[in-house]
Structure formats: structure tokens, C-alpha cells
Coordinates of C-alpha atoms in Angstrom, one line a residue:
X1 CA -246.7 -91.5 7.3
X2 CA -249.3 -89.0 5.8
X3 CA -250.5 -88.1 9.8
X4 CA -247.5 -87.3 10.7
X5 CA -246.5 -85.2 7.0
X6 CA -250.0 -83.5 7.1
X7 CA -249.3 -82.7 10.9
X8 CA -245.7 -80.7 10.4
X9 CA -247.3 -78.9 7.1
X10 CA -250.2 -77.7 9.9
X11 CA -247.4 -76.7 12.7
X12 CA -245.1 -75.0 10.7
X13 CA -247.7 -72.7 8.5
X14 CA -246.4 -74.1 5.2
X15 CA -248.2 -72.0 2.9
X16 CA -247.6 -73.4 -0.5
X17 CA -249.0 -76.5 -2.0
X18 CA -247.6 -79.9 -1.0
X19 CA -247.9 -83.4 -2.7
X20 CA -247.6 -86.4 -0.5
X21 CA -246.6 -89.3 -3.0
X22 CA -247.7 -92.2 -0.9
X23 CA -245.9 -95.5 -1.0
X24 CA -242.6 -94.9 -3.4
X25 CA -243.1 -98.4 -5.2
X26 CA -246.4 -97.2 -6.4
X27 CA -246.1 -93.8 -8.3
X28 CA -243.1 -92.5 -10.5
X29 CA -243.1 -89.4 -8.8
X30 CA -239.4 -89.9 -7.2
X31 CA -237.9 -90.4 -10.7
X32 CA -239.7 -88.0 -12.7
X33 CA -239.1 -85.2 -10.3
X34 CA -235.6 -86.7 -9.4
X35 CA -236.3 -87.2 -5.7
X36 CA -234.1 -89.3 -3.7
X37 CA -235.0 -87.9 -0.1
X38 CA -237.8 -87.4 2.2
X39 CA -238.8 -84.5 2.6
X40 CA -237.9 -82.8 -0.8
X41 CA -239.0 -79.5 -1.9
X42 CA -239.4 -78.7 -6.2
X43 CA -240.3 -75.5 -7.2
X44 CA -242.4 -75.5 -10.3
X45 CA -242.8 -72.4 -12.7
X46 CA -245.4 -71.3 -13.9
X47 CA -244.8 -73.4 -17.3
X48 CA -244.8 -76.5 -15.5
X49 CA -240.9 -77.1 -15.6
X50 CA -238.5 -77.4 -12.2
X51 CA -237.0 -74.5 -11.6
X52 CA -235.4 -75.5 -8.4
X53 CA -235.2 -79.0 -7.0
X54 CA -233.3 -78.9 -3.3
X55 CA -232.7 -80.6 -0.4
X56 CA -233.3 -77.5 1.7
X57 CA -236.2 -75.0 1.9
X58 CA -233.8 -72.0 2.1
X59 CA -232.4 -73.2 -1.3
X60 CA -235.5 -73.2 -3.2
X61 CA -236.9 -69.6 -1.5
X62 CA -233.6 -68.2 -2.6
X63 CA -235.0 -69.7 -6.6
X64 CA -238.3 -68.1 -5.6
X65 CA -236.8 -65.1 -4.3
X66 CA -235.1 -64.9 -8.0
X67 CA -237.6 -66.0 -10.4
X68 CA -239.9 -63.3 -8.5
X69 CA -237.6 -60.8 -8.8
X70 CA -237.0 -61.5 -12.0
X71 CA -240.7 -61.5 -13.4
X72 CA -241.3 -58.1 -11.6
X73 CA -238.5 -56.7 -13.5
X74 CA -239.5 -57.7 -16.9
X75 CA -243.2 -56.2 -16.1
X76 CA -241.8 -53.1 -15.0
X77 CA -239.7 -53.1 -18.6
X78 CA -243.1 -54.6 -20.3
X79 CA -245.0 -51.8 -19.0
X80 CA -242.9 -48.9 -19.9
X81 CA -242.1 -49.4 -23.2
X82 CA -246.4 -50.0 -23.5
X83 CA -246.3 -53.4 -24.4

């Protein structure tokens, strides 16, 4: 129930954004995002697409960790050859 979802996002400091679908036979968010699970976490780039779609938290701040990583380094690159 949303109570109970809103209260563990308060408790355990979850800083990102979170989406609570409602009831599943009302919204094609389980299909489009393939989501078979409660809770589910999907990480979404900047460009709108799902760059990591997990049953575990760990797995997608591993994705973040990455992607992060990955966009610094191009910067860096960006930067010094003064683009």
C-alpha cells in the first residue's frame, strides 16, 4: 500500500525519485518498464532510456556507479582537447 511504500522511502533516506504505480490493472507501467516484482528499481539516463532494470538496489548503484564514471571521463577528454 502507498502508506506503507511512502513510509520505508522516509526510513531508509532514499534519496532519488520514486514512482508508486498504484493498482497494476490500471497503468501499463509494469510492461513498459518490464517490471514483474514489487519493489523494482529502473535506472533512467538522462535520455530517457533504462539503463539498468534490477531486482536489487546494489545492481543498479553498481549501473550508476558506471554510467557516472563514465560521463566524468568523457568530460575530462571533452575538456582537454577544448571542445
Amino acid at each position: 500500500d502507498q502508506q506503507d511504500a511512502r513510509r520505508v522511502i522516509s526510513e531508509k533516506s532514499l534519496p532519488w525519485r520514486h514512482m508508486l504505480a498504484g493498482d497494476w490493472s490500471s497503468t501499463d507501467i509494469p510492461r513498459r518498464f518490464g517490471i514483474s516484482r514489487i519493489p523494482s528499481y529502473v535506472l533512467i539516463d538522462l535520455e530517457g532510456r533504462i539503463a539498468a532494470r534490477d531486482f536489487t538496489l546494489d545492481a543498479v548503484a553498481t549501473k550508476l556507479q558506471e554510467g557516472l564514471k563514465e560521463r566524468f571521463e568523457a568530460e575530462k577528454r571533452d575538456g582537454q582537447s577544448g571542445k
